[in-house]
């Protein structure tokens, strides 16, 4: 089995998972997996057969690097790349690619979000290995998710006909989050996949495409990479990083590369979930006979549920959570904030966070 | 204005107000009044124009006497009577009556629960003064509540025709909590009042009736009262109290006295509420424009309500309580337990407490 480099951008605060997820302790640091592993740890575990700790790199912010370093004790310190400030995904991924390229210029790297759940890791690894084969042929590969519903919350990949009868399909276009009507059409087409921001490519191919489409960003990253590991590293990073364009890798590189015919995808069907909100979380974690999901069910004193169905309960404060006669509610109990919200309003949790910011309650977000 | 003795039996844990009300910190100690006063303090305040601190007696249990003493700083220590163990209301009230009788054998006393709300205290005092006039004539008086609905959760007083065209009516019978059908008939009859366990009588009249109907209880109370204030007090109380019959004053004395034609009542209409559960509490406290009631609305960080109606929220843990898109729910947040329950299931909160006891979670009840 080919050993790839794995890059894990660990950013984003998971606003819709408030009050569990906070700016200071975001989604990927939490055990939302039904086990004691955090989403970040589960991501590393899932990569186990595809890479090694020495070839695993995490890109994270200054606020979370200490927690990341402790959660991932096996990852070497020099593989934990710290962004001095958030510059969106292109800068983060490009930095990792450039650092890897200094070690192995033709290395294949895969980039995988730190905060997604995969129900069938074995199947996922098989799909990633198909993508690795495409990457070795010089393609910028993505792993697309076979849609199961007309989701309006994700971007889509519009694909062409399979290549050589294999699993690879060219990606004709990256599509923004669609309207409900368009999403229905995508679902019916059979040609559209969810864009889960999983990428696999040779670092030299990616960096060349970056140079072609984003020359300024490329030049900055190259300057940083040349200073990497020298005593100049901090100075160069501190000077150059803030000048880098704040842009997503999809928009900066992948869309243009797709237009140029350089992007392909492998459709995957492995129980992917981006754990975007508590309703979604409730759909992937095991429920009791009444459809209640308790995250951290072994917490003490835990929960007392009477005549409840379809709840998502997070007893995360060490207090008893008692619910009587309620249905399809989200109840999230943390040491300094409590949330009660119907599952079909799970998206609106973001609005609570916005309102708290307006109130100046930064300590609670 | 006649100055009466006021007796406040302060017992009962208010199980349906869990998790706010606990065995160790029951309902009457909590500020459920919309102000910072506890129900107990509000009871004493309401009595202000009718009595003095020197003529106010509280009967309470060993577990709560310290809190009672601190909440009622003006009540003399010797007026805080401590039951060594719970013996129901007859023993508690009889002890107070006997202690008062030693100070003033013909005193009029009124007994008023520590954990009820009165919307119109001035009107209430007027009704009590009507009852005092009946007591002075040798009647065992009650204050009955004009029913506003066919309530099945209260006992009723069945009254006869008004006496001499005044507000007094004889009480023919004490009725147990009725079925829904019977309650409807009571409501239609115009002759039935809610029994709110408010009593007004001359202590000598009450003690004589106690001696007639409950000679053993009377003898025990007399023995205790004779030792009261002497160095024998603790010994006699400790020896005799546990032998007293455990019986309510309604059942022990008032029912038989009514049959003997010695009980009358004054109907009252002064916004009485027994604050039995959170739904009821929500009905008496001021609501916002959307019908949400927040008990302790000035708590910090308090609550954040979005698209909610009809809530009863108790933010009592110092944490933020955020609710989105929920309606007619009770949300009670305390330092070690959280309750979420629809208002129409408010009665079932008792079952949660029962289940916690079964689990051995005594620390939470």
GROMACS .gro file of C-alpha atoms in nm, chain A residues 18 301 303-307 317-326 329 331 333-342 345 348-349 351-352 355-356 359 361 364, chain B residues 18 301 303-307 317-326 329 331 333-342 345 348-349 351-352 355-356 359 361 364:
model
   78
   18UNK     CA    1  -2.268   2.593   2.024
  301UNK     CA    2  -2.514   1.174   3.680
  303UNK     CA    3  -2.965   1.193   3.193
  304UNK     CA    4  -3.311   1.101   3.309
  305UNK     CA    5  -3.551   1.074   3.014
  306UNK     CA    6  -3.924   1.005   3.061
  307UNK     CA    7  -4.161   0.983   2.764
  317UNK     CA    8  -2.161   1.990   3.259
  318UNK     CA    9  -2.157   1.714   3.517
  319UNK     CA   10  -2.517   1.794   3.605
  320UNK     CA   11  -2.825   1.580   3.574
  321UNK     CA   12  -3.028   1.651   3.262
  322UNK     CA   13  -3.391   1.554   3.319
  323UNK     CA   14  -3.637   1.572   3.031
  324UNK     CA   15  -4.004   1.477   3.051
  325UNK     CA   16  -4.253   1.449   2.765
  326UNK     CA   17  -4.049   1.636   2.505
  329UNK     CA   18  -3.541   1.856   2.089
  331UNK     CA   19  -3.061   1.986   2.478
  333UNK     CA   20  -2.578   2.137   2.873
  334UNK     CA   21  -2.234   2.287   2.929
  335UNK     CA   22  -2.075   2.444   3.237
  336UNK     CA   23  -2.164   2.801   3.141
  337UNK     CA   24  -2.445   2.778   2.886
  338UNK     CA   25  -2.749   2.569   2.808
  339UNK     CA   26  -2.923   2.533   2.472
  340UNK     CA   27  -3.277   2.409   2.413
  341UNK     CA   28  -3.389   2.402   2.049
  342UNK     CA   29  -3.598   2.179   1.824
  345UNK     CA   30  -3.417   2.459   1.408
  348UNK     CA   31  -3.049   2.864   1.388
  349UNK     CA   32  -2.803   2.794   1.664
  351UNK     CA   33  -2.801   3.301   1.524
  352UNK     CA   34  -2.770   3.258   1.897
  355UNK     CA   35  -2.663   3.751   1.905
  356UNK     CA   36  -2.421   3.675   2.186
  359UNK     CA   37  -2.435   4.155   2.316
  361UNK     CA   38  -2.080   3.814   2.549
  364UNK     CA   39  -1.977   3.256   2.589
  383UNK     CA   40  -3.782   2.025   4.131
  666UNK     CA   41  -2.587   3.615   3.195
  668UNK     CA   42  -3.150   3.411   2.908
  669UNK     CA   43  -3.145   3.442   2.532
  670UNK     CA   44  -3.486   3.363   2.383
  671UNK     CA   45  -3.546   3.354   2.006
  672UNK     CA   46  -3.886   3.272   1.860
  682UNK     CA   47  -2.721   2.838   3.785
  683UNK     CA   48  -2.537   3.148   3.672
  684UNK     CA   49  -2.519   3.006   3.322
  685UNK     CA   50  -2.670   3.138   3.003
  686UNK     CA   51  -2.998   2.969   2.909
  687UNK     CA   52  -3.051   2.991   2.533
  688UNK     CA   53  -3.378   2.870   2.382
  689UNK     CA   54  -3.467   2.882   2.014
  690UNK     CA   55  -3.802   2.804   1.854
  691UNK     CA   56  -3.959   2.626   2.149
  694UNK     CA   57  -4.183   2.458   2.783
  696UNK     CA   58  -3.673   2.506   3.151
  698UNK     CA   59  -3.152   2.536   3.524
  699UNK     CA   60  -2.984   2.480   3.859
  700UNK     CA   61  -2.621   2.417   3.953
  701UNK     CA   62  -2.653   2.040   3.956
  702UNK     CA   63  -2.964   1.954   3.757
  703UNK     CA   64  -3.155   2.074   3.455
  704UNK     CA   65  -3.523   2.010   3.378
  705UNK     CA   66  -3.691   2.041   3.039
  706UNK     CA   67  -4.062   1.961   3.032
  707UNK     CA   68  -4.377   2.090   2.860
  710UNK     CA   69  -4.665   1.790   3.196
  713UNK     CA   70  -4.506   1.481   3.617
  714UNK     CA   71  -4.202   1.652   3.760
  716UNK     CA   72  -4.220   1.140   3.888
  717UNK     CA   73  -3.869   1.253   3.807
  720UNK     CA   74  -3.726   0.805   3.990
  721UNK     CA   75  -3.421   0.981   4.128
  724UNK     CA   76  -3.192   0.540   4.161
  726UNK     CA   77  -2.965   0.988   4.374
  729UNK     CA   78  -3.029   1.550   4.363
   0.00000   0.00000   0.00000
